[in-house]
Structures are given as C-alpha cells and as structure tokens.
PDB file of C-alpha atoms in Angstrom:
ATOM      1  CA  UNK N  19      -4.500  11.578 -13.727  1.00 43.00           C
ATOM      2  CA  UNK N  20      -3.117  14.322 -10.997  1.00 43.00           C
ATOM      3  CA  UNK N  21      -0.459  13.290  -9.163  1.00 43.00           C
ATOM      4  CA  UNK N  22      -0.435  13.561  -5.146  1.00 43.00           C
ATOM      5  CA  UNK N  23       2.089  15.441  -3.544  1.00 40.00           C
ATOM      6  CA  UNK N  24       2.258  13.372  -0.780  1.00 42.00           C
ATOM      7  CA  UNK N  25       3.741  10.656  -2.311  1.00 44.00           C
ATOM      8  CA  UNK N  26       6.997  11.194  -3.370  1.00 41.00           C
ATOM      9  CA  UNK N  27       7.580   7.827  -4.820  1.00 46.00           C
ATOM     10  CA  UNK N  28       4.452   7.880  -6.524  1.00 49.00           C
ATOM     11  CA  UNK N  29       4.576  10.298  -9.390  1.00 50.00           C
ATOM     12  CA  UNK N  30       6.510   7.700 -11.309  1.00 49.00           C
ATOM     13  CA  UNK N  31       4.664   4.945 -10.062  1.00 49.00           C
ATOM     14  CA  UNK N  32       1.710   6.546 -11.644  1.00 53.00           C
ATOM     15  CA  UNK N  33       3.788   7.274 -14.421  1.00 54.00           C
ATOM     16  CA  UNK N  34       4.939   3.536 -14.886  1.00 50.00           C
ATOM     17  CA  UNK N  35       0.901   2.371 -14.170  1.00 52.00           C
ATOM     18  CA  UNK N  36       0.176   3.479 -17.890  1.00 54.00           C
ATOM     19  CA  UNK N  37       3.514   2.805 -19.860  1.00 49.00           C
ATOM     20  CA  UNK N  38       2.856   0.895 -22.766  1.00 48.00           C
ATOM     21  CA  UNK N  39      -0.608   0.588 -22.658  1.00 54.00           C
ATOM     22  CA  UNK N  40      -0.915  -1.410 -19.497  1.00 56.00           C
ATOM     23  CA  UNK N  41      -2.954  -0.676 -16.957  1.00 69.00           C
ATOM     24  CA  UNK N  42      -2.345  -1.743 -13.525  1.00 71.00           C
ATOM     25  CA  UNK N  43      -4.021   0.738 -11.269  1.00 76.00           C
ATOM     26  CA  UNK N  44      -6.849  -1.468 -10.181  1.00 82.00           C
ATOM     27  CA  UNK N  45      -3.998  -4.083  -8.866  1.00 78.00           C
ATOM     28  CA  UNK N  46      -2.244  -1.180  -6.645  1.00 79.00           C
ATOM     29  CA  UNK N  47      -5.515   0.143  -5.428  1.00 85.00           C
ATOM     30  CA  UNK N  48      -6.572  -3.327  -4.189  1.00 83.00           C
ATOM     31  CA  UNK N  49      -3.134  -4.044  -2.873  1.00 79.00           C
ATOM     32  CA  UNK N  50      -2.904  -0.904  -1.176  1.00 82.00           C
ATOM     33  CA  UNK N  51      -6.565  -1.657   0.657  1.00 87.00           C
ATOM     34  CA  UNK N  52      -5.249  -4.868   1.770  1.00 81.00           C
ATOM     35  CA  UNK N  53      -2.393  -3.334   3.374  1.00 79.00           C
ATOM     36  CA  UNK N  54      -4.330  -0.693   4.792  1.00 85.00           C
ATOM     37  CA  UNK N  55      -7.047  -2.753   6.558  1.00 87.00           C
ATOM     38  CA  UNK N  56      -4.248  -5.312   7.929  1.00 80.00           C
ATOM     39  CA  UNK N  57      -4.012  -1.975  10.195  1.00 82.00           C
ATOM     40  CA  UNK N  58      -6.461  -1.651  12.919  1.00 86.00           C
ATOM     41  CA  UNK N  59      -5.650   1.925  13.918  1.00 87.00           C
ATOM     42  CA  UNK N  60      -4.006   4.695  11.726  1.00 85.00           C
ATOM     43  CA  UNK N  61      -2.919   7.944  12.153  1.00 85.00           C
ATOM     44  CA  UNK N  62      -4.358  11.180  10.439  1.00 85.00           C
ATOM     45  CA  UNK N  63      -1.059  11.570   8.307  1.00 81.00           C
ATOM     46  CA  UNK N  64      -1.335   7.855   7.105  1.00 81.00           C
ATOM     47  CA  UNK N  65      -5.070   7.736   6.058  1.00 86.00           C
ATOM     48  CA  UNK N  66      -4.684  11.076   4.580  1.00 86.00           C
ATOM     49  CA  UNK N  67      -1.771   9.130   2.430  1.00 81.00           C
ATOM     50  CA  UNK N  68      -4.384   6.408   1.725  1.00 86.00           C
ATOM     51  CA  UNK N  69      -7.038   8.305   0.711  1.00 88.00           C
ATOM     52  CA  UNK N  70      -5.172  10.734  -1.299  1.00 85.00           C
ATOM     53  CA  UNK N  71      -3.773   7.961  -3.479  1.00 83.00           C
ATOM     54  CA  UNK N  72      -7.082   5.868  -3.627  1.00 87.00           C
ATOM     55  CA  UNK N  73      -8.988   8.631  -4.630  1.00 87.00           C
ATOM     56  CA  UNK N  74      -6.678   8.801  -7.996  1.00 83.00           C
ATOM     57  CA  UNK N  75      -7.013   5.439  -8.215  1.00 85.00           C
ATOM     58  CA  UNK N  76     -10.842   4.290  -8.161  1.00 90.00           C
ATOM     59  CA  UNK N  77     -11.876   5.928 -11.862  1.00 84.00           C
ATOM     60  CA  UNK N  78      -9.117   4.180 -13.265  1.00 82.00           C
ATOM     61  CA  UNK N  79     -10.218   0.594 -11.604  1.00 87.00           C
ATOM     62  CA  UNK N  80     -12.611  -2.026 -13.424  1.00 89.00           C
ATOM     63  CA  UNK N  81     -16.098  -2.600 -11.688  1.00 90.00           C
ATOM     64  CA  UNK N  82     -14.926  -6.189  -9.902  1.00 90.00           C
ATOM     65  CA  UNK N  83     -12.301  -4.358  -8.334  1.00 90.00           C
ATOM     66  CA  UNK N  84     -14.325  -1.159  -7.031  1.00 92.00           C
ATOM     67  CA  UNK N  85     -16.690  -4.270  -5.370  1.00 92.00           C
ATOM     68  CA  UNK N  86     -13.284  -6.048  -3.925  1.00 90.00           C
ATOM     69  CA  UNK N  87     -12.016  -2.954  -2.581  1.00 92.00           C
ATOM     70  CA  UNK N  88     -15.463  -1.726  -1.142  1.00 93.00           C
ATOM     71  CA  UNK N  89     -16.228  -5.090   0.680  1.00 91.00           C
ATOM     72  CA  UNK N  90     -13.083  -4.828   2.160  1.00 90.00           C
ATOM     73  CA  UNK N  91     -13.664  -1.003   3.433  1.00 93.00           C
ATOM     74  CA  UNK N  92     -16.848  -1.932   4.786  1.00 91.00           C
ATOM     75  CA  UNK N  93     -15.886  -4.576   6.702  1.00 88.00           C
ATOM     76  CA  UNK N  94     -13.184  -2.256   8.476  1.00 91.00           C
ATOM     77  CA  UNK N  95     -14.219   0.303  11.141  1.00 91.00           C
ATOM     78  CA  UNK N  96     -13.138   3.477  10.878  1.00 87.00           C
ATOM     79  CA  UNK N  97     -12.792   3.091   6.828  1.00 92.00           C
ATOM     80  CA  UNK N  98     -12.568   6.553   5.092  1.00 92.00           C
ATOM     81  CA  UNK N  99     -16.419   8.127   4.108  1.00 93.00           C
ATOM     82  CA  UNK N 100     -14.517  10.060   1.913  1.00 93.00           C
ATOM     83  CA  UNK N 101     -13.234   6.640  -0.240  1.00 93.00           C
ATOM     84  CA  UNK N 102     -16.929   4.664   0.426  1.00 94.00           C
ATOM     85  CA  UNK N 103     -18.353   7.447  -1.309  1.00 93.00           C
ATOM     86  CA  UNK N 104     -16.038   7.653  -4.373  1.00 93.00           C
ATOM     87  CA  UNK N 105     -16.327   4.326  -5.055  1.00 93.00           C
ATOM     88  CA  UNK N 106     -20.376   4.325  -4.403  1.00 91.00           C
ATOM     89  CA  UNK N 107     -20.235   7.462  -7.206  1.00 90.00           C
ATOM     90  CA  UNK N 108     -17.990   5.235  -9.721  1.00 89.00           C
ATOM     91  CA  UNK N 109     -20.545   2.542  -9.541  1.00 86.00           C
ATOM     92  CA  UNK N 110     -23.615   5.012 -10.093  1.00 84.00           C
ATOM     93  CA  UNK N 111     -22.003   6.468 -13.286  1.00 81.00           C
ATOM     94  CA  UNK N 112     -20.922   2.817 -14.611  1.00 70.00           C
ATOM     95  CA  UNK N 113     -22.754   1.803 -17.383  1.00 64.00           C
ATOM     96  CA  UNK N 114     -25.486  -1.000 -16.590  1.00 53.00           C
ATOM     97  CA  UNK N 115     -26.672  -3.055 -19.725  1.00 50.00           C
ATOM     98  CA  UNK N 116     -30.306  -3.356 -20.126  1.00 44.00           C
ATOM     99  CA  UNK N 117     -31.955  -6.925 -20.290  1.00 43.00           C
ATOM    100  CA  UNK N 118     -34.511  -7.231 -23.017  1.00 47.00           C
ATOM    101  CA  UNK N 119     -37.833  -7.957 -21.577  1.00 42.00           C
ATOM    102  CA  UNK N 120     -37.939 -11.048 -23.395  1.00 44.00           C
ATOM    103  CA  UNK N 121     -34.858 -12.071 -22.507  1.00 46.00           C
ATOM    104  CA  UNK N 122     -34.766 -15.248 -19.737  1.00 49.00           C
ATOM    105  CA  UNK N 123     -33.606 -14.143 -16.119  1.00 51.00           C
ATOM    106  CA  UNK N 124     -30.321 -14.315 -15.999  1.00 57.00           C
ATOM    107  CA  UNK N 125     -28.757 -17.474 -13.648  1.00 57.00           C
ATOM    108  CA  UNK N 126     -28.000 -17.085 -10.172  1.00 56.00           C
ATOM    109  CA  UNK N 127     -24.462 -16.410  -9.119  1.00 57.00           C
ATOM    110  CA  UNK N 128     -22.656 -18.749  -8.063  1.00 51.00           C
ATOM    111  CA  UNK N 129     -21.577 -18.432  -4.256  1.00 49.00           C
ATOM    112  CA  UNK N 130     -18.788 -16.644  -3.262  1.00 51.00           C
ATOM    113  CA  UNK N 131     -15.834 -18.633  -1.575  1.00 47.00           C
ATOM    114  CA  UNK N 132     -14.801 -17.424   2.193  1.00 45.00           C
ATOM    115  CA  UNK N 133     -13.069 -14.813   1.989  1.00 47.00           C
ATOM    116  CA  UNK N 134      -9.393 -14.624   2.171  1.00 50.00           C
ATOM    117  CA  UNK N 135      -6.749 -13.646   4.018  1.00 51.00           C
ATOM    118  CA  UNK N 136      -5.415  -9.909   3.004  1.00 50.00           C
ATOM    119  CA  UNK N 137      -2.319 -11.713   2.929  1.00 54.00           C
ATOM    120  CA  UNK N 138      -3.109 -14.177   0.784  1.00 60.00           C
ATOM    121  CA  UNK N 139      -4.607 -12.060  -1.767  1.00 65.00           C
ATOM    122  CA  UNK N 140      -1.410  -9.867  -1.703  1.00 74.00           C
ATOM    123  CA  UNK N 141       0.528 -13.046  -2.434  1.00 81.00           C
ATOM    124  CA  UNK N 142      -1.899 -14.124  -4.936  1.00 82.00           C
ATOM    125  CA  UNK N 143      -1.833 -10.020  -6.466  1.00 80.00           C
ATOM    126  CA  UNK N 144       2.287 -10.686  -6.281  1.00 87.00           C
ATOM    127  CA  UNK N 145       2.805 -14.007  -8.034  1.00 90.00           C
ATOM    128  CA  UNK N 146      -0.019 -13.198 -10.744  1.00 87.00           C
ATOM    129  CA  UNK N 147       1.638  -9.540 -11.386  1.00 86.00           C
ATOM    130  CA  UNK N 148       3.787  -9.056 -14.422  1.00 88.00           C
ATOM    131  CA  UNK N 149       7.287  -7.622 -13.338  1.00 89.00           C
ATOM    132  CA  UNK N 150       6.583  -4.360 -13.350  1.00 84.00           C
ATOM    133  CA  UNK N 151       3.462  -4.582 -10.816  1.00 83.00           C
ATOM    134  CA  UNK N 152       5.699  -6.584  -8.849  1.00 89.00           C
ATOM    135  CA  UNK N 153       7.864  -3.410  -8.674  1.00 88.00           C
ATOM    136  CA  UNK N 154       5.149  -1.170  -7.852  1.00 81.00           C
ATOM    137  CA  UNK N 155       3.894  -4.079  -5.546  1.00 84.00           C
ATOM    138  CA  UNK N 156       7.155  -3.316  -3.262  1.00 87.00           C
ATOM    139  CA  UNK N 157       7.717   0.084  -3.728  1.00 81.00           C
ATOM    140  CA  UNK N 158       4.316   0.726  -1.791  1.00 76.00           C
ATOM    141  CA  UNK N 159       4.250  -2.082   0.618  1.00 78.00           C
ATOM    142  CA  UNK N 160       4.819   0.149   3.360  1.00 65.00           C
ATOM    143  CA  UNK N 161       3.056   3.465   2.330  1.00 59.00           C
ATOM    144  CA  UNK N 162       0.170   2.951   3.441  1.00 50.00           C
ATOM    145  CA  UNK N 163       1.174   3.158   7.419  1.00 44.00           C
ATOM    146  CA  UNK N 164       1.067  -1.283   7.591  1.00 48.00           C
ATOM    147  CA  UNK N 165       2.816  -2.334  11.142  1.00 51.00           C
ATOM    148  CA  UNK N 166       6.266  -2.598  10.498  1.00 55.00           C
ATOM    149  CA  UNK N 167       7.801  -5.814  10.647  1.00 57.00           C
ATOM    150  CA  UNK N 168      10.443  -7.538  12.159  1.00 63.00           C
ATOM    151  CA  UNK N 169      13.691  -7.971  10.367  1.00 63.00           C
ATOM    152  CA  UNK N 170      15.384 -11.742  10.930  1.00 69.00           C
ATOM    153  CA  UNK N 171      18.482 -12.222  11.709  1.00 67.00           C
ATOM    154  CA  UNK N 172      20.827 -12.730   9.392  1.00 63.00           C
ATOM    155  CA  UNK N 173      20.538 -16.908   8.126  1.00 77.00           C
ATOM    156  CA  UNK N 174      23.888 -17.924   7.495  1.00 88.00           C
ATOM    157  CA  UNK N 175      22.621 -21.629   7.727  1.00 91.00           C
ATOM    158  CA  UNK N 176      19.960 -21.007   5.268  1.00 92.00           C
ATOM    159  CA  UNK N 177      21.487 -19.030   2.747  1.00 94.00           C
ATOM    160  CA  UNK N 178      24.588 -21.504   2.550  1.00 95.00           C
ATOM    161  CA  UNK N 179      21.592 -23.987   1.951  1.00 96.00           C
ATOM    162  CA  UNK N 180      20.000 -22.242  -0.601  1.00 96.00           C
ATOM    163  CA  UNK N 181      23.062 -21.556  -2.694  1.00 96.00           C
ATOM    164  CA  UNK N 182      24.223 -25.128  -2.650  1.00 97.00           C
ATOM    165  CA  UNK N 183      20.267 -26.428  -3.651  1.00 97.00           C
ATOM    166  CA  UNK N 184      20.616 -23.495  -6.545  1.00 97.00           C
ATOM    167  CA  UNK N 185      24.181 -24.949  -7.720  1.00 96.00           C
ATOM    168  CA  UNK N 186      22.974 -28.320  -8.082  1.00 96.00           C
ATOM    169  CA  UNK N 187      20.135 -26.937 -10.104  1.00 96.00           C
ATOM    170  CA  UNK N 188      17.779 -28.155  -7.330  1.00 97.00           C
ATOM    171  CA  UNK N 189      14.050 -26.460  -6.825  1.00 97.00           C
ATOM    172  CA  UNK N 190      12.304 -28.977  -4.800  1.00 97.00           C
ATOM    173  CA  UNK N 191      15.708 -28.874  -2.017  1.00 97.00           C
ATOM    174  CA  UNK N 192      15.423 -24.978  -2.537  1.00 97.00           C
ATOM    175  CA  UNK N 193      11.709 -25.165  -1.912  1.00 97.00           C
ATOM    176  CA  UNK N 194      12.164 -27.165   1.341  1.00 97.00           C
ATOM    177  CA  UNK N 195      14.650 -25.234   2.812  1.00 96.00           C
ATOM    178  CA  UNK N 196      12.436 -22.530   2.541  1.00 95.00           C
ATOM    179  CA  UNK N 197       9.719 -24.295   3.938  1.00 95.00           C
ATOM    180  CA  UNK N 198      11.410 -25.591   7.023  1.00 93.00           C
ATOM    181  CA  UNK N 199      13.440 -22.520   7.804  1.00 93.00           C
ATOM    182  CA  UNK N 200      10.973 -19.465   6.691  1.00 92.00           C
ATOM    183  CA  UNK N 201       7.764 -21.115   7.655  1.00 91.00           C
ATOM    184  CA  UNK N 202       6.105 -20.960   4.592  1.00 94.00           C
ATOM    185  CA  UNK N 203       3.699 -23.263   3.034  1.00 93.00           C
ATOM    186  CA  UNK N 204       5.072 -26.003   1.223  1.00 95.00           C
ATOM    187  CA  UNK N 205       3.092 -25.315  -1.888  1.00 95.00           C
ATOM    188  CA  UNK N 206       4.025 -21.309  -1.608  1.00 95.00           C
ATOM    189  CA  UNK N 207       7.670 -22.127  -0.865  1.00 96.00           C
ATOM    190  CA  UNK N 208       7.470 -24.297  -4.370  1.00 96.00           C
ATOM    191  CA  UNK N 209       6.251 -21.239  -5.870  1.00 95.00           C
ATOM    192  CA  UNK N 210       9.112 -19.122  -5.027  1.00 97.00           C
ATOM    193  CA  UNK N 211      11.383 -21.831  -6.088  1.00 97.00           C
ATOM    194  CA  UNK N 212      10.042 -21.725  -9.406  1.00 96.00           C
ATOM    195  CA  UNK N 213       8.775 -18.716 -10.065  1.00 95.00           C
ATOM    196  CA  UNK N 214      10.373 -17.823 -13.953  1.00 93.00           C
ATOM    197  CA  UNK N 215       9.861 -14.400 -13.082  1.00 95.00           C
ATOM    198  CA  UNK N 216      12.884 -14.494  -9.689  1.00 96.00           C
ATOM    199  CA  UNK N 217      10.926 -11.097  -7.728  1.00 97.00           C
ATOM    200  CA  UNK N 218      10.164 -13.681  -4.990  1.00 97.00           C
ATOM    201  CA  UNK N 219      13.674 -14.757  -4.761  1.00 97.00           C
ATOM    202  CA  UNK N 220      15.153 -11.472  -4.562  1.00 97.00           C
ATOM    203  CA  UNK N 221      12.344 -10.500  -1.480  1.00 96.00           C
ATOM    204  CA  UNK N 222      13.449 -14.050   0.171  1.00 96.00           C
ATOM    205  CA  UNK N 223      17.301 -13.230  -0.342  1.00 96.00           C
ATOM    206  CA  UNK N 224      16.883  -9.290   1.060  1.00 94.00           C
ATOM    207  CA  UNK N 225      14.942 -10.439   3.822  1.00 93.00           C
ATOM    208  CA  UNK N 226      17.062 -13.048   5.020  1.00 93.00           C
ATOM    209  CA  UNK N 227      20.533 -10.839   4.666  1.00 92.00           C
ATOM    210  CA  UNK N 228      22.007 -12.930   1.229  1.00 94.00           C
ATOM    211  CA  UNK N 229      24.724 -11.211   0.251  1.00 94.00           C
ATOM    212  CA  UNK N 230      24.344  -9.926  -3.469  1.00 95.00           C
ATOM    213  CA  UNK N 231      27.103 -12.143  -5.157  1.00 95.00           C
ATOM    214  CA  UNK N 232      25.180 -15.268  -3.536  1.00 96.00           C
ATOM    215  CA  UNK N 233      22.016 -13.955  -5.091  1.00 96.00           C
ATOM    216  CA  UNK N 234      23.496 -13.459  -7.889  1.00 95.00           C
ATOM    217  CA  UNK N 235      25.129 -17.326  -7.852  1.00 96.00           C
ATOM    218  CA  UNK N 236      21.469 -17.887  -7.162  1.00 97.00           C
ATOM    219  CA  UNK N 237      19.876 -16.443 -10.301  1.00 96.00           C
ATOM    220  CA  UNK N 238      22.202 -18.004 -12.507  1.00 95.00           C
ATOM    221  CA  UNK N 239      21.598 -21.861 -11.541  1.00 96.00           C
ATOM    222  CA  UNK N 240      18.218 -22.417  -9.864  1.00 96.00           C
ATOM    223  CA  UNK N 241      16.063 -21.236 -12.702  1.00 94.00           C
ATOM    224  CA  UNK N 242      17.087 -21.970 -16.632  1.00 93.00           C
ATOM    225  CA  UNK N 243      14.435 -19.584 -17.679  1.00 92.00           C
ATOM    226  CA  UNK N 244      16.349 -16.830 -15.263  1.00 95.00           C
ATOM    227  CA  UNK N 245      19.764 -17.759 -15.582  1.00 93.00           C
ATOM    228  CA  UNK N 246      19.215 -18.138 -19.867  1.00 92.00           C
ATOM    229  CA  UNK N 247      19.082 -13.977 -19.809  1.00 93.00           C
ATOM    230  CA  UNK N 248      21.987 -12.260 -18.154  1.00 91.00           C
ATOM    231  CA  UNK N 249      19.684  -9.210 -18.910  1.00 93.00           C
ATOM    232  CA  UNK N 250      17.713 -10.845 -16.506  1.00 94.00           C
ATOM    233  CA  UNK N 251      19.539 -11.272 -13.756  1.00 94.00           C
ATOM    234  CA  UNK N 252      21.074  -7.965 -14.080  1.00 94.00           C
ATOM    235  CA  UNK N 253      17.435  -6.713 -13.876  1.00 95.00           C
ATOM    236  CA  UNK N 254      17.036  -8.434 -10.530  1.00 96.00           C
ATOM    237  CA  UNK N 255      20.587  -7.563  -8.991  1.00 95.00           C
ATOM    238  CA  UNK N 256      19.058  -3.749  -9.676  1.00 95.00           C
ATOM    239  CA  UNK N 257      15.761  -4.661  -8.016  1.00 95.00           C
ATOM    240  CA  UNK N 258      17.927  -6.207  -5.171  1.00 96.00           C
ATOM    241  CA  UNK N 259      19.864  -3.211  -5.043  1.00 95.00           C
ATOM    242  CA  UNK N 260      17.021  -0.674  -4.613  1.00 94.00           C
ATOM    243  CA  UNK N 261      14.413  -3.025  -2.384  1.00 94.00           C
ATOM    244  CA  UNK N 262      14.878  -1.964   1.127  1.00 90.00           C
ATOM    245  CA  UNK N 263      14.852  -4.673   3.543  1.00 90.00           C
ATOM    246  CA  UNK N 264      12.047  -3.606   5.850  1.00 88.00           C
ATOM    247  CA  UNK N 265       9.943  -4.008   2.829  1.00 89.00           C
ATOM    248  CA  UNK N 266      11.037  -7.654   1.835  1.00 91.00           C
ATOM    249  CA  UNK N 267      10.721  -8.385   5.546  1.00 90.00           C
ATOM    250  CA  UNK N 268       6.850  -7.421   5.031  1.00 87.00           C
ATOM    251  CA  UNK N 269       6.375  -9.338   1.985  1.00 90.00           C
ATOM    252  CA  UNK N 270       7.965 -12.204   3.419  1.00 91.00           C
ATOM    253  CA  UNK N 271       5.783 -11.751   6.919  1.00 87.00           C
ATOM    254  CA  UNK N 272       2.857 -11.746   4.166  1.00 85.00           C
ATOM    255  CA  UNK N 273       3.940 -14.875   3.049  1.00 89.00           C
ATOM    256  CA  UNK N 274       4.573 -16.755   6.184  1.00 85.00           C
ATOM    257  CA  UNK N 275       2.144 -18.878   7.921  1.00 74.00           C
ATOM    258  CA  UNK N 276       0.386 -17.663  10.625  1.00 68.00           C
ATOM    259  CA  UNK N 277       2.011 -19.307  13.605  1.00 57.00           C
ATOM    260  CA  UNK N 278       5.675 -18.336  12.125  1.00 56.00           C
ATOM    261  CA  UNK N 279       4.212 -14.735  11.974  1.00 53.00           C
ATOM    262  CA  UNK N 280       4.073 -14.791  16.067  1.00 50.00           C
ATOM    263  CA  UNK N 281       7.816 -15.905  16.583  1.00 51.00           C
ATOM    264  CA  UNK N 282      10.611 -13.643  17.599  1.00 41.00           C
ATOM    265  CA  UNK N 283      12.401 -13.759  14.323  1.00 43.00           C
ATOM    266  CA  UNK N 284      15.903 -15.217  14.607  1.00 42.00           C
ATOM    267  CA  UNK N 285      17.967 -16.995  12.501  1.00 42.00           C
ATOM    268  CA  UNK N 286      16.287 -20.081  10.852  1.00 40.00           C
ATOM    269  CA  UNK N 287      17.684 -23.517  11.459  1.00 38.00           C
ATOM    270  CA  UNK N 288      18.142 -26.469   9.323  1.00 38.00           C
ATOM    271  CA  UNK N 289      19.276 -29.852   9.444  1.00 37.00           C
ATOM    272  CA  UNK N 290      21.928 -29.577  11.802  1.00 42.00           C
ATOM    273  CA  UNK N 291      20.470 -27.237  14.423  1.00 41.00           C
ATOM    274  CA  UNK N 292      20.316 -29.894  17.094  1.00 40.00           C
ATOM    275  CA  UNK N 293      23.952 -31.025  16.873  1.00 40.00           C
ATOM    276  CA  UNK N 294      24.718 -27.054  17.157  1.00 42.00           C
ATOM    277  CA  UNK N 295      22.698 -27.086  20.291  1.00 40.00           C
ATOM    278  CA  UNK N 296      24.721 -30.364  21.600  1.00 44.00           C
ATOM    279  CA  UNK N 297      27.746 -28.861  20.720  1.00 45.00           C
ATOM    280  CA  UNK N 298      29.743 -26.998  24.154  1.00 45.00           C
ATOM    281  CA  UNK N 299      29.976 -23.669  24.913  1.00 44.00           C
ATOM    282  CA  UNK N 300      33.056 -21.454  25.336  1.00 44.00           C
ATOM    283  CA  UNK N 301      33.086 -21.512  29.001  1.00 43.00           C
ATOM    284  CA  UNK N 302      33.033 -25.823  28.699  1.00 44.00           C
ATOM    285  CA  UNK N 303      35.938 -28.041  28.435  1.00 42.00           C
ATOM    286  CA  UNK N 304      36.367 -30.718  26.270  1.00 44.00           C
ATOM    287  CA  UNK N 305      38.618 -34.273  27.145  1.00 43.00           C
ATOM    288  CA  UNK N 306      41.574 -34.397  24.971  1.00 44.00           C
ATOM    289  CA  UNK N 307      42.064 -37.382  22.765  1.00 45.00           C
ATOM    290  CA  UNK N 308      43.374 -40.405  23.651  1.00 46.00           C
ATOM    291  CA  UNK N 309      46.517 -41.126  21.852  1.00 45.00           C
ATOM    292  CA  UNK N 310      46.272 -43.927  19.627  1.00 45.00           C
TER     293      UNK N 310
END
C-alpha cells in the first residue's frame, strides 16, 4: 500500500497495520472518520491529511466498515467527494453472492440501534483494540485536525488517591475516584480500572500530570494480570514515555461525559474539597490556642 508523504508518523503506522498478519486498517480508518466529523469546519491542509490517508485506507477495509464510515460522511456537510466516491467504487467492485431462485427471501434486518456518539464508538474502537491498535489509536488522535483540547491541571488530590486505591489492590476505590473526579461514567471508569490491557491507565495518568514512578507504583498493584509481567509494565512506562499529553487529554475528553466536557478543566476534587474550601486564606488570621 503507498505510503503518504504527508504523514510523517504514518509510514510505520502503516507498516505496524500489517505486522504479523493482522490487519487493523479498517479500525484506523473508522477511528480517524470519527475524529474527523467531531470537526465542523477544517482547513484545506487538514482534509487534504484526511483524505490522503483514507484513500489508502478504504481497499484495505471490510464491507461493514466502508458502510460505517460512509454513513458517517454523509451525514457531515462538507464531507470529501473525493472519499464518498472511493468508498461508492469499493462497494461496486465487492463481490455480491447470488441467491438461488429457489432459495426463500432472505429475513429482514433487524433495526439498527440510534446511532452513537463518535465518542463513544472511539471508546468502544479503544477498549476492544488489541495493544497495538491502541498505539496506533493515540498516535493519530490528533492528525486528523480534531479541536484541541484542554489540558487539566495538574490533580495532586487525585493522583495521591489513585496510588493509595492501587496499593491496597483496590479497583472499585480506583474506579470511583475516577468517576467523581474525571467525570466519567461509572461503568467506563470501572473499565479503566480493570482493563488487563493498562493503555487506559497510562492515558488517565498522562492526562492528569502522574508522575511516571507513581504510574509505575500504579501498574504494579492495581492489576495482577499487569503487575504479573514486569515486561508489561515496562511496555507501558515506554508508551507513557512517548504519549504526548495533548493527546491523552483528547482521549480522556472522549471519555468524559458530556456536561464534564463543558467545564474549565481544573484540578479535580475529592473527598476533602469542602474542608479545603473552609480552610483560611493567607491574608486570614487564626486565634491561638488556649493553653491547657
């Protein structure tokens, strides 16, 4: 498949979509639509980049996927003619079996469900990925030209949280602290907690300003099936190493619910937020003690 010049990340991306037989072009192109029709506007430059790398993307896709990505497109104004027509053209030459005349008519299809959020199908794409899409998942989050998000502040609160939960070998605490102080639904935030695979972690950790030794504390305790391999959690200290944090900060906006998505991010609370609000400020004065 020829490799676009205008992705410098991408020639081994490519490269890494066909290692050892597996095949996970049709996941990037239809996380890469996603991201591009969360976008209402885009510049020349950044649908050129689109369209360049769906183009090499579409013959290598499987027929549901072509029909995923081309409902999306259609729904989206402005979506590339150029792209439509590719993927019209991969459906004409796909083979269509013949149904013998004396076969029965085949049964309805079912209907289809509402249709999702692009977010949630990214975090659906994410957690069902193997490691390696996950990878590829990241490395292109922000290719495409998606809004930039927010970084948070740095969670001191939170990641002091999450360590302690981890220590004590404690996913449902680890869960909820994510919950309350990311904004993410309960049963996502269990997800992360217990994901065997630890990508989600490492997004959660970058976004949120975890230093690597915590992560790395982390890793070790809050999942056996991660902290087992210390192949594995050397794997993930690399990942952690070479994810930027703009793009955890967009998977982690992906994840959030909606409402959290509209607040100024700042450093999440916990527990004790409200006796830190109670507590005086610099400029106050506090009674001494009475002696005993």
């Amino acid at each position: 498949m020829p490799k676009s010049s205008a992705y410098p990340p991408l020639d081994g991306l490519l490269d890494l979509a066909c290692r050892d037989g597996v095949d996970i072009r049709p996941t990037l192109l239809r996380v890469l639509t996603d991201l591009y029709v969360q976008k209402p506007i885009h510049t020349a430059y950044e649908e050129t980049q689109y369209v360049e790398l769906a183009q090499g993307l579409i013959n290598g896709a499987d027929a549901s996927t072509r029909a995923a990505v081309a409902a999306s497109l259609r729904g989206y104004p402005g979506a590339p003619k150029s792209i439509l027509d590719a993927l019209a053209a991969a459906e004409s030459r796909a083979p269509h079996p013949l149904t013998p005349l004396e076969a029965p008519a085949p049964p309805q299809p079912a209907p289809k469900p509402a249709p999702k959020r692009p977010s949630d199908d990214l975090a659906d794409l994410f957690f069902a990925a193997p490691s390696s899409e996950r990878r590829l998942i990241l490395a292109n989050i922000d290719v495409v030209g998606t809004p930039r998000a927010q970084l948070l502040a740095p969670a001191h609160e939170t990641v002091a949280h999450l360590e302690a939960a981890a220590l004590q070998r404690d996913p449902r605490d680890f869960a909820r602290t994510l919950e309350s102080a990311l904004g993410l639904d309960h049963a996502l935030a269990e997800r992360i907690a217990t994901d065997e695979g630890g990508e989600a972690v490492v997004v959660v950790a970058r976004a949120i300003g975890m230093k690597a030794a915590v992560l790395q504390r982390i890793l070790l305790f809050l999942n056996p099936a991660i902290g087992q391999s210390i192949d594995r959690v050397y794997d993930l200290a690399d990942l952690f190493g070479t994810l930027t944090p703009q793009a955890a900060a967009h998977m982690l906006s992906t994840w959030r619910k909606p409402a959290a998505r509209k607040q100024v991010p700042h450093a999440p609370v916990l527990y004790d937020d409200e006796r830190r609000r109670a507590r005086p400020s610099a400029g106050e004065t506090r009674s001494a003690p009475r002696p005993e």
